[in-house]
mmCIF file of C-alpha atoms and ligand atoms in Angstrom:
data_model
loop_
_atom_site.group_PDB
_atom_site.id
_atom_site.type_symbol
_atom_site.label_atom_id
_atom_site.label_comp_id
_atom_site.label_asym_id
_atom_site.label_seq_id
_atom_site.Cartn_x
_atom_site.Cartn_y
_atom_site.Cartn_z
ATOM 1 C CA UNK A 48 72.051 63.001 88.582
ATOM 2 C CA UNK A 49 72.048 66.576 89.521
ATOM 3 C CA UNK A 50 70.091 68.329 92.476
ATOM 4 C CA UNK A 51 66.723 69.285 90.562
ATOM 5 C CA UNK A 52 65.933 66.125 88.664
ATOM 6 C CA UNK A 53 66.926 64.239 92.471
ATOM 7 C CA UNK A 54 63.806 66.103 93.732
ATOM 8 C CA UNK A 55 65.477 69.430 94.991
ATOM 9 C CA UNK A 56 62.138 71.348 95.718
ATOM 10 C CA UNK A 57 61.148 74.660 94.080
ATOM 11 C CA UNK A 58 62.152 77.101 96.216
ATOM 12 C CA UNK A 59 58.868 78.725 97.567
ATOM 13 C CA UNK A 60 58.807 82.011 99.711
ATOM 14 C CA UNK A 61 60.994 82.163 102.999
ATOM 15 C CA UNK A 62 58.141 79.850 106.032
ATOM 16 C CA UNK A 63 57.148 82.506 108.483
ATOM 17 C CA UNK A 64 58.993 83.192 111.181
ATOM 18 C CA UNK A 65 62.519 82.342 109.291
ATOM 19 C CA UNK A 66 64.750 84.435 107.753
ATOM 20 C CA UNK A 67 64.485 85.044 104.398
ATOM 21 C CA UNK A 68 68.541 84.721 103.397
ATOM 22 C CA UNK A 69 70.754 83.109 105.547
ATOM 23 C CA UNK A 70 74.769 83.838 104.795
ATOM 24 C CA UNK A 71 76.735 80.795 105.631
ATOM 25 C CA UNK A 72 79.975 80.479 107.791
ATOM 26 C CA UNK A 73 81.794 77.641 105.361
ATOM 27 C CA UNK A 74 84.738 76.121 107.486
ATOM 28 C CA UNK A 75 85.751 73.136 105.498
ATOM 29 C CA UNK A 76 88.804 74.478 104.741
ATOM 30 C CA UNK A 77 89.946 74.826 108.540
ATOM 31 C CA UNK A 78 87.460 73.289 111.028
ATOM 32 C CA UNK A 79 87.445 70.122 108.643
ATOM 33 C CA UNK A 80 90.609 69.452 107.317
ATOM 34 C CA UNK A 81 92.240 70.370 111.147
ATOM 35 C CA UNK A 82 91.198 66.878 112.424
ATOM 36 C CA UNK A 83 92.936 64.806 109.691
ATOM 37 C CA UNK A 84 94.837 62.134 110.387
ATOM 38 C CA UNK A 85 97.265 63.563 107.706
ATOM 39 C CA UNK A 86 98.114 66.855 106.515
ATOM 40 C CA UNK A 87 96.638 67.831 103.366
ATOM 41 C CA UNK A 88 99.002 69.460 100.617
ATOM 42 C CA UNK A 89 98.502 72.682 100.300
ATOM 43 C CA UNK A 90 97.693 72.579 96.842
ATOM 44 C CA UNK A 91 94.618 70.167 97.474
ATOM 45 C CA UNK A 92 93.693 73.123 100.528
ATOM 46 C CA UNK A 93 94.089 76.055 97.340
ATOM 47 C CA UNK A 94 92.028 73.774 95.308
ATOM 48 C CA UNK A 95 89.419 73.207 97.960
ATOM 49 C CA UNK A 96 88.941 76.350 98.536
ATOM 50 C CA UNK A 97 88.952 77.775 95.403
ATOM 51 C CA UNK A 98 86.343 75.353 94.356
ATOM 52 C CA UNK A 99 84.050 76.558 97.308
ATOM 53 C CA UNK A 100 84.083 79.758 95.837
ATOM 54 C CA UNK A 101 83.092 79.034 92.608
ATOM 55 C CA UNK A 102 80.157 76.782 94.363
ATOM 56 C CA UNK A 103 79.095 80.396 95.957
ATOM 57 C CA UNK A 104 80.100 80.243 99.203
ATOM 58 C CA UNK A 105 81.680 83.638 100.098
ATOM 59 C CA UNK A 106 82.819 83.052 103.513
ATOM 60 C CA UNK A 107 86.086 80.998 104.235
ATOM 61 C CA UNK A 108 87.665 80.527 106.784
ATOM 62 C CA UNK A 109 90.983 79.065 105.340
ATOM 63 C CA UNK A 110 92.926 78.364 108.467
ATOM 64 C CA UNK A 111 94.632 78.932 111.635
ATOM 65 C CA UNK A 112 97.545 80.812 113.076
ATOM 66 C CA UNK A 113 97.656 78.367 115.891
ATOM 67 C CA UNK A 114 100.685 77.116 117.318
ATOM 68 C CA UNK A 115 102.091 74.358 114.377
ATOM 69 C CA UNK A 116 103.395 71.817 117.210
ATOM 70 C CA UNK A 117 99.261 71.842 118.567
ATOM 71 C CA UNK A 118 97.515 71.608 115.147
ATOM 72 C CA UNK A 119 100.016 70.270 112.212
ATOM 73 C CA UNK A 120 97.846 69.876 109.774
ATOM 74 C CA UNK A 121 97.632 73.802 109.650
ATOM 75 C CA UNK A 122 101.280 74.414 110.161
ATOM 76 C CA UNK A 123 101.345 75.641 106.063
ATOM 77 C CA UNK A 124 99.405 78.461 107.072
ATOM 78 C CA UNK A 125 101.986 81.359 105.260
ATOM 79 C CA UNK A 126 101.954 79.192 102.340
ATOM 80 C CA UNK A 127 97.917 78.998 101.676
ATOM 81 C CA UNK A 128 97.879 82.371 102.824
ATOM 82 C CA UNK A 129 100.475 83.416 99.711
ATOM 83 C CA UNK A 130 98.700 80.933 96.821
ATOM 84 C CA UNK A 131 95.579 82.060 97.667
ATOM 85 C CA UNK A 132 94.004 83.408 94.483
ATOM 86 C CA UNK A 133 91.434 85.719 96.580
ATOM 87 C CA UNK A 134 88.310 86.124 94.225
ATOM 88 C CA UNK A 135 85.647 89.865 94.542
ATOM 89 C CA UNK A 136 82.887 89.162 97.663
ATOM 90 C CA UNK A 137 84.587 86.324 99.432
ATOM 91 C CA UNK A 138 86.173 86.800 102.692
ATOM 92 C CA UNK A 139 88.932 84.319 103.888
ATOM 93 C CA UNK A 140 89.085 84.537 107.707
ATOM 94 C CA UNK A 141 91.222 82.657 109.477
ATOM 95 C CA UNK A 142 91.079 81.923 113.602
ATOM 96 C CA UNK A 143 94.068 83.277 115.954
ATOM 97 C CA UNK A 144 94.611 82.919 118.936
ATOM 98 C CA UNK A 145 96.774 85.152 121.164
ATOM 99 C CA UNK A 146 99.665 88.313 119.438
ATOM 100 C CA UNK A 147 102.064 85.645 117.837
ATOM 101 C CA UNK A 148 99.192 84.604 115.719
ATOM 102 C CA UNK A 149 97.757 87.962 115.445
ATOM 103 C CA UNK A 150 101.512 88.671 114.033
ATOM 104 C CA UNK A 151 101.666 85.737 111.573
ATOM 105 C CA UNK A 152 98.091 86.859 110.077
ATOM 106 C CA UNK A 153 98.606 90.265 109.989
ATOM 107 C CA UNK A 154 102.315 89.307 107.740
ATOM 108 C CA UNK A 155 99.993 87.111 105.793
ATOM 109 C CA UNK A 156 97.674 89.640 104.597
ATOM 110 C CA UNK A 157 94.091 88.288 106.151
ATOM 111 C CA UNK A 158 91.379 91.234 106.754
ATOM 112 C CA UNK A 159 89.440 89.267 109.551
ATOM 113 C CA UNK A 160 89.709 86.990 112.001
ATOM 114 C CA UNK A 161 88.329 84.893 114.665
ATOM 115 C CA UNK A 162 89.531 84.236 118.376
ATOM 116 C CA UNK A 163 88.373 80.948 120.160
ATOM 117 C CA UNK A 164 87.135 81.067 123.800
ATOM 118 C CA UNK A 165 85.621 78.045 125.722
ATOM 119 C CA UNK A 166 83.178 78.194 127.711
ATOM 120 C CA UNK A 167 83.705 75.936 130.008
ATOM 121 C CA UNK A 168 87.321 75.273 132.558
ATOM 122 C CA UNK A 169 88.903 72.124 131.249
ATOM 123 C CA UNK A 170 88.592 72.329 127.422
ATOM 124 C CA UNK A 171 90.130 76.207 127.893
ATOM 125 C CA UNK A 172 93.149 73.803 129.110
ATOM 126 C CA UNK A 173 93.021 71.378 126.977
ATOM 127 C CA UNK A 174 92.792 73.666 123.916
ATOM 128 C CA UNK A 175 94.335 77.242 124.909
ATOM 129 C CA UNK A 176 96.444 75.996 128.067
ATOM 130 C CA UNK A 177 94.832 78.674 129.301
ATOM 131 C CA UNK A 178 92.221 78.738 132.149
ATOM 132 C CA UNK A 179 88.771 79.830 131.295
ATOM 133 C CA UNK A 180 89.850 83.560 133.097
ATOM 134 C CA UNK A 181 92.969 83.275 131.578
ATOM 135 C CA UNK A 182 92.101 83.093 127.738
ATOM 136 C CA UNK A 183 89.809 86.682 128.333
ATOM 137 C CA UNK A 184 93.055 88.220 128.971
ATOM 138 C CA UNK A 185 94.769 86.019 126.096
ATOM 139 C CA UNK A 186 92.329 87.820 123.908
ATOM 140 C CA UNK A 187 91.565 91.150 124.656
ATOM 141 C CA UNK A 188 94.368 92.465 123.254
ATOM 142 C CA UNK A 189 94.034 91.044 120.107
ATOM 143 C CA UNK A 190 90.860 92.200 119.143
ATOM 144 C CA UNK A 191 91.773 95.973 120.409
ATOM 145 C CA UNK A 192 94.930 95.751 117.773
ATOM 146 C CA UNK A 193 93.323 93.987 115.220
ATOM 147 C CA UNK A 194 90.174 96.374 115.361
ATOM 148 C CA UNK A 195 92.722 99.322 115.151
ATOM 149 C CA UNK A 196 94.202 97.610 112.248
ATOM 150 C CA UNK A 197 90.646 97.780 110.856
ATOM 151 C CA UNK A 198 89.926 94.214 110.769
ATOM 152 C CA UNK A 199 86.996 92.149 110.687
ATOM 153 C CA UNK A 200 87.177 89.862 114.507
ATOM 154 C CA UNK A 201 84.813 87.037 115.180
ATOM 155 C CA UNK A 202 83.945 84.938 118.067
ATOM 156 C CA UNK A 203 83.699 81.067 119.210
ATOM 157 C CA UNK A 204 82.648 80.086 122.167
ATOM 158 C CA UNK A 205 83.009 76.348 122.532
ATOM 159 C CA UNK A 206 81.309 74.373 124.682
ATOM 160 C CA UNK A 207 78.266 75.355 124.667
ATOM 161 C CA UNK A 208 75.281 73.053 124.972
ATOM 162 C CA UNK A 209 78.035 70.316 127.096
ATOM 163 C CA UNK A 210 81.444 69.394 127.531
ATOM 164 C CA UNK A 211 82.946 65.711 127.425
ATOM 165 C CA UNK A 212 84.549 66.322 130.817
ATOM 166 C CA UNK A 213 81.948 68.543 132.844
ATOM 167 C CA UNK A 214 78.824 67.158 131.202
ATOM 168 C CA UNK A 215 76.166 69.516 130.908
ATOM 169 C CA UNK A 216 77.125 72.855 130.545
ATOM 170 C CA UNK A 217 75.314 75.948 132.445
ATOM 171 C CA UNK A 218 73.441 78.229 130.300
ATOM 172 C CA UNK A 219 74.269 81.176 132.174
ATOM 173 C CA UNK A 220 77.662 80.150 132.083
ATOM 174 C CA UNK A 221 77.531 79.809 128.191
ATOM 175 C CA UNK A 222 75.990 83.172 127.939
ATOM 176 C CA UNK A 223 78.545 85.103 130.677
ATOM 177 C CA UNK A 224 81.409 83.900 128.813
ATOM 178 C CA UNK A 225 80.001 84.927 125.132
ATOM 179 C CA UNK A 226 78.776 88.684 126.686
ATOM 180 C CA UNK A 227 82.242 88.796 127.505
ATOM 181 C CA UNK A 228 83.332 88.259 124.015
ATOM 182 C CA UNK A 229 80.788 90.613 122.224
ATOM 183 C CA UNK A 230 81.991 93.566 124.851
ATOM 184 C CA UNK A 231 85.095 93.478 124.078
ATOM 185 C CA UNK A 232 84.216 93.711 120.444
ATOM 186 C CA UNK A 233 83.473 90.384 118.210
ATOM 187 C CA UNK A 234 80.956 91.524 115.553
ATOM 188 C CA UNK A 235 79.449 88.083 115.550
ATOM 189 C CA UNK A 236 79.796 85.721 118.324
ATOM 190 C CA UNK A 237 79.291 82.026 117.040
ATOM 191 C CA UNK A 238 77.604 79.318 119.815
ATOM 192 C CA UNK A 239 79.337 76.050 119.332
ATOM 193 C CA UNK A 240 78.437 72.255 119.621
ATOM 194 C CA UNK A 241 82.262 71.062 119.902
ATOM 195 C CA UNK A 242 81.012 67.316 120.508
ATOM 196 C CA UNK A 243 77.725 67.448 118.833
ATOM 197 C CA UNK A 244 75.170 66.270 121.953
ATOM 198 C CA UNK A 245 72.947 69.982 121.521
ATOM 199 C CA UNK A 246 69.297 69.644 121.390
ATOM 200 C CA UNK A 247 66.994 72.122 119.787
ATOM 201 C CA UNK A 248 65.078 72.474 123.816
ATOM 202 C CA UNK A 249 68.947 73.795 124.637
ATOM 203 C CA UNK A 250 69.737 75.676 121.472
ATOM 204 C CA UNK A 251 66.470 77.616 121.932
ATOM 205 C CA UNK A 252 67.410 78.571 126.285
ATOM 206 C CA UNK A 253 71.280 78.827 125.628
ATOM 207 C CA UNK A 254 70.305 81.242 122.088
ATOM 208 C CA UNK A 255 67.064 83.009 123.870
ATOM 209 C CA UNK A 256 69.480 83.133 127.041
ATOM 210 C CA UNK A 257 71.597 86.285 124.897
ATOM 211 C CA UNK A 258 68.788 88.241 124.359
ATOM 212 C CA UNK A 259 68.545 89.570 120.904
ATOM 213 C CA UNK A 260 69.797 87.270 117.783
ATOM 214 C CA UNK A 261 71.124 89.390 115.648
ATOM 215 C CA UNK A 262 74.743 89.413 117.242
ATOM 216 C CA UNK A 263 75.163 84.749 117.049
ATOM 217 C CA UNK A 264 75.818 82.263 114.391
ATOM 218 C CA UNK A 265 75.681 78.639 115.420
ATOM 219 C CA UNK A 266 78.359 76.095 115.116
ATOM 220 C CA UNK A 267 77.555 72.115 115.200
ATOM 221 C CA UNK A 268 78.521 69.070 114.658
ATOM 222 C CA UNK A 269 76.750 66.100 114.033
ATOM 223 C CA UNK A 270 77.962 63.206 116.555
ATOM 224 C CA UNK A 271 74.752 62.467 117.407
ATOM 225 C CA UNK A 272 72.614 63.973 114.085
ATOM 226 C CA UNK A 273 70.733 66.600 115.842
ATOM 227 C CA UNK A 274 72.846 69.279 113.688
ATOM 228 C CA UNK A 275 70.060 70.212 111.203
ATOM 229 C CA UNK A 276 67.362 70.133 113.572
ATOM 230 C CA UNK A 277 69.126 72.129 116.056
ATOM 231 C CA UNK A 278 70.035 74.637 113.400
ATOM 232 C CA UNK A 279 66.484 75.205 112.145
ATOM 233 C CA UNK A 280 65.319 75.831 116.284
ATOM 234 C CA UNK A 281 68.482 78.574 115.674
ATOM 235 C CA UNK A 282 66.745 80.146 112.396
ATOM 236 C CA UNK A 283 63.489 80.052 114.220
ATOM 237 C CA UNK A 284 64.291 82.609 116.830
ATOM 238 C CA UNK A 285 66.197 84.628 114.371
ATOM 239 C CA UNK A 286 69.694 83.826 113.982
ATOM 240 C CA UNK A 287 70.675 84.030 110.478
ATOM 241 C CA UNK A 288 74.487 82.707 110.148
ATOM 242 C CA UNK A 289 75.192 79.092 110.186
ATOM 243 C CA UNK A 290 78.828 77.276 110.141
ATOM 244 C CA UNK A 291 78.926 74.226 108.200
ATOM 245 C CA UNK A 292 81.462 72.639 106.480
ATOM 246 C CA UNK A 293 81.557 71.151 102.487
ATOM 247 C CA UNK A 294 81.323 66.784 102.769
ATOM 248 C CA UNK A 295 80.799 67.609 106.850
ATOM 249 C CA UNK A 296 84.546 67.221 107.228
ATOM 250 C CA UNK A 297 85.252 68.346 110.742
ATOM 251 C CA UNK A 298 86.058 67.820 114.365
ATOM 252 C CA UNK A 299 88.251 69.011 116.924
ATOM 253 C CA UNK A 300 91.638 67.689 118.017
ATOM 254 C CA UNK A 301 91.814 68.673 121.460
ATOM 255 C CA UNK A 302 88.100 67.641 122.267
ATOM 256 C CA UNK A 303 87.028 63.565 122.891
ATOM 257 C CA UNK A 304 84.071 62.175 120.635
ATOM 258 C CA UNK A 305 83.864 65.500 118.466
ATOM 259 C CA UNK A 306 82.494 64.510 115.144
ATOM 260 C CA UNK A 307 81.958 66.198 111.921
ATOM 261 C CA UNK A 308 80.667 69.372 111.094
ATOM 262 C CA UNK A 309 77.233 69.984 110.251
ATOM 263 C CA UNK A 310 77.285 69.420 105.766
ATOM 264 C CA UNK A 311 76.848 72.368 103.849
ATOM 265 C CA UNK A 312 75.194 70.653 101.461
ATOM 266 C CA UNK A 313 72.697 69.017 104.029
ATOM 267 C CA UNK A 314 72.042 73.255 105.394
ATOM 268 C CA UNK A 315 71.479 73.862 101.891
ATOM 269 C CA UNK A 316 69.037 71.044 100.549
ATOM 270 C CA UNK A 317 66.902 72.347 104.581
ATOM 271 C CA UNK A 318 67.515 76.310 103.003
ATOM 272 C CA UNK A 319 66.014 75.499 99.985
ATOM 273 C CA UNK A 320 62.716 73.709 101.399
ATOM 274 C CA UNK A 321 62.493 76.658 103.738
ATOM 275 C CA UNK A 322 62.785 78.901 100.738
ATOM 276 C CA UNK A 323 65.603 80.494 102.476
ATOM 277 C CA UNK A 324 68.351 82.374 99.953
ATOM 278 C CA UNK A 325 71.746 81.108 100.215
ATOM 279 C CA UNK A 326 73.313 81.872 97.077
ATOM 280 C CA UNK A 327 75.158 78.252 96.518
ATOM 281 C CA UNK A 328 75.102 76.134 93.730
ATOM 282 C CA UNK A 329 74.330 72.338 95.119
ATOM 283 C CA UNK A 330 75.225 70.987 92.889
ATOM 284 C CA UNK A 331 79.168 71.784 92.385
ATOM 285 C CA UNK A 332 79.089 72.348 95.857
ATOM 286 C CA UNK A 333 78.666 68.099 95.637
ATOM 287 C CA UNK A 334 81.374 67.943 92.974
ATOM 288 C CA UNK A 335 83.565 69.223 95.385
ATOM 289 C CA UNK A 336 83.106 67.085 98.210
ATOM 290 C CA UNK A 337 83.141 64.157 96.203
ATOM 291 C CA UNK A 338 86.415 65.242 94.677
ATOM 292 C CA UNK A 339 87.923 66.525 98.315
ATOM 293 C CA UNK A 340 86.717 62.690 99.633
ATOM 294 C CA UNK A 341 88.857 60.996 96.984
ATOM 295 C CA UNK A 342 91.405 63.369 97.934
ATOM 296 C CA UNK A 343 91.074 62.064 101.442
ATOM 297 C CA UNK A 344 90.391 58.523 100.721
ATOM 298 C CA UNK A 345 86.905 57.964 102.503
ATOM 299 C CA UNK A 346 83.615 58.882 101.677
ATOM 300 C CA UNK A 347 81.789 62.335 103.058
ATOM 301 C CA UNK A 348 79.122 61.152 106.122
ATOM 302 C CA UNK A 349 76.767 64.485 103.968
ATOM 303 C CA UNK A 350 73.500 62.118 103.925
ATOM 304 C CA UNK A 351 73.244 64.806 100.628
ATOM 305 C CA UNK A 352 76.315 64.186 99.240
ATOM 306 C CA UNK A 353 76.356 60.739 99.137
ATOM 307 C CA UNK A 354 72.618 60.967 97.869
ATOM 308 C CA UNK A 355 73.624 62.490 94.310
ATOM 309 C CA UNK A 356 77.286 61.607 93.554
ATOM 310 C CA UNK A 357 76.459 57.897 94.175
HETATM 311 P P1 HMG B 467 101.207 77.284 124.754
HETATM 312 O O1 HMG B 467 102.044 76.403 124.841
HETATM 313 O O2 HMG B 467 100.340 77.681 125.822
HETATM 314 O O3 HMG B 467 102.313 78.775 123.882
HETATM 315 O O4 HMG B 467 100.039 77.904 123.465
HETATM 316 P P2 HMG B 467 103.053 80.075 124.545
HETATM 317 O O5 HMG B 467 102.277 81.482 124.548
HETATM 318 O O6 HMG B 467 103.443 79.378 125.988
HETATM 319 O O7 HMG B 467 104.338 79.444 123.770
HETATM 320 C C1 HMG B 467 104.875 78.914 123.803
HETATM 321 C C2 HMG B 467 106.113 78.807 122.291
HETATM 322 O O8 HMG B 467 104.491 78.607 121.090
HETATM 323 C C3 HMG B 467 106.371 80.674 122.258
HETATM 324 O O9 HMG B 467 108.148 79.666 121.510
HETATM 325 C C4 HMG B 467 105.169 80.594 121.765
HETATM 326 O O10 HMG B 467 106.595 82.365 120.161
HETATM 327 C C5 HMG B 467 104.995 79.946 120.099
HETATM 328 P P3 HMG B 467 108.992 79.856 121.785
HETATM 329 O O11 HMG B 467 108.857 81.316 122.793
HETATM 330 O O12 HMG B 467 109.061 79.213 123.436
HETATM 331 O O13 HMG B 467 110.150 79.520 121.086
HETATM 332 N N1 HMG B 467 103.620 80.497 119.680
HETATM 333 C C6 HMG B 467 103.163 80.372 118.884
HETATM 334 N N2 HMG B 467 104.301 79.875 116.739
HETATM 335 C C7 HMG B 467 103.160 80.495 116.482
HETATM 336 N N3 HMG B 467 101.484 80.947 116.153
HETATM 337 C C8 HMG B 467 101.576 81.064 117.530
HETATM 338 C C9 HMG B 467 102.126 80.638 118.611
HETATM 339 N N4 HMG B 467 101.576 80.842 119.866
HETATM 340 C C10 HMG B 467 102.866 80.557 120.512
HETATM 341 N N5 HMG B 467 100.225 81.617 116.987
HETATM 342 C C11 HMG B 467 98.119 78.248 122.019
HETATM 343 C C12 HMG B 467 98.986 78.322 123.130
HETATM 344 C C13 HMG B 467 96.970 79.280 122.238
HETATM 345 C C14 HMG B 467 99.194 78.682 121.295
HETATM 346 C C15 HMG B 467 97.498 76.767 121.784
HETATM 347 O O14 HMG B 467 97.305 76.211 123.037
HETATM 348 C C16 HMG B 467 97.505 76.416 120.576
HETATM 349 O O15 HMG B 467 98.110 76.992 119.783
HETATM 350 N N6 HMG B 467 96.065 76.361 120.336
HETATM 351 C C17 HMG B 467 95.170 76.201 119.083
HETATM 352 C C18 HMG B 467 94.704 74.782 119.728
HETATM 353 C C19 HMG B 467 93.287 74.913 118.508
HETATM 354 O O16 HMG B 467 93.963 75.207 117.222
HETATM 355 N N7 HMG B 467 92.283 74.495 118.224
HETATM 356 C C20 HMG B 467 91.604 73.815 117.107
HETATM 357 C C21 HMG B 467 91.012 75.176 117.053
HETATM 358 S S1 HMG B 467 89.276 75.092 117.763
HETATM 359 C C22 HMG B 467 87.605 74.379 117.825
HETATM 360 O O17 HMG B 467 88.238 73.598 116.818
HETATM 361 C C23 HMG B 467 86.877 74.808 118.461
HETATM 362 C C24 HMG B 467 85.811 75.793 116.915
HETATM 363 O O18 HMG B 467 85.473 75.093 115.619
HETATM 364 C C25 HMG B 467 84.615 75.443 117.871
HETATM 365 C C26 HMG B 467 83.072 75.077 117.947
HETATM 366 O O19 HMG B 467 83.961 73.691 117.290
HETATM 367 O O20 HMG B 467 83.385 74.826 119.335
HETATM 368 C C27 HMG B 467 86.511 77.063 116.712
HETATM 369 MG MG1 MG B 468 83.790 72.898 115.312
#
């Protein structure tokens, strides 16, 4: 059954106070596959990326140039980039933590990178083997060199709404760390709810803490089922880039209790209902996630994928 036959709402003019268009930053191939038990063959990753592009997604975070021992699932980053059939109008950014990662990414011919910092001390140590303060010293030369090479640089900030070791994270701490990434030259800052504990009121406080929303994106994991409500709260405050992962894959191997990202299909269903443009063919995307679920040997956690592919 297609989305339209299943009752997908007709597009209406976008509701007052919401953006006309949302840019979906698809992280399925990176965040989605970095947490899988098994290593997905590079040919499957390439087909996944190509099907996502064909479904209309225009930003596909492809992989990470991190230490292969830290994330063996993405150790094939060079092979992946070498085999990528780049489609016109689609960008394929990659995660880079340090100078070595940037060397590798530049050699692979990327045009955009994302650095990824932590808002908390414990996660900086666990994810980057660095202190909260030291991580900025690691990122600064990476950003400077990447910008000089003409790359687009995005910043991620993890644990913005709660940390499994430190508990609640004060909004001021998040804003202070996030500002450092923006001041370094990141064109955008993606606020990560790495373990999926945020609620809409908290999202409002953190987003509002930054003042203007135009350089912010949101990145919600869906552990407690709040990702879509949190997204709506952020859209109402003027955020118009949303990270999500096809089929709701995802998680972080270094964050206890992290589960999948907001599913792109769930996001698209909501955006359609709100009359917000996104450029994605939902039926093609659902077929892609159903195919990927078969490759991984388990059903997609996305409610929309389940409803439309049954
Ligand atoms: P380290 O062990 O401290 O590294 O790891 P080091 O600088 O001490 O170097 C040790 C050796 O590793 C050296 O080799 C380096 O060359 C090599 P040796 O001289 O001993 O032969 N090395 C590398 N090799 C390949 N690629 C590299 C690299 N760097 C060093 N890039 C490091 C520090 C940052 C590398 C490590 O902690 C790491 O790779 N961490 C990545 C963890 C990760 O990928 N986590 C998941 C992504 S973050 C996320 O999912 C959250 C997000 O989705 C948002 C949200 O949900 O909140 C973005
Ligand atoms: Mg994530």
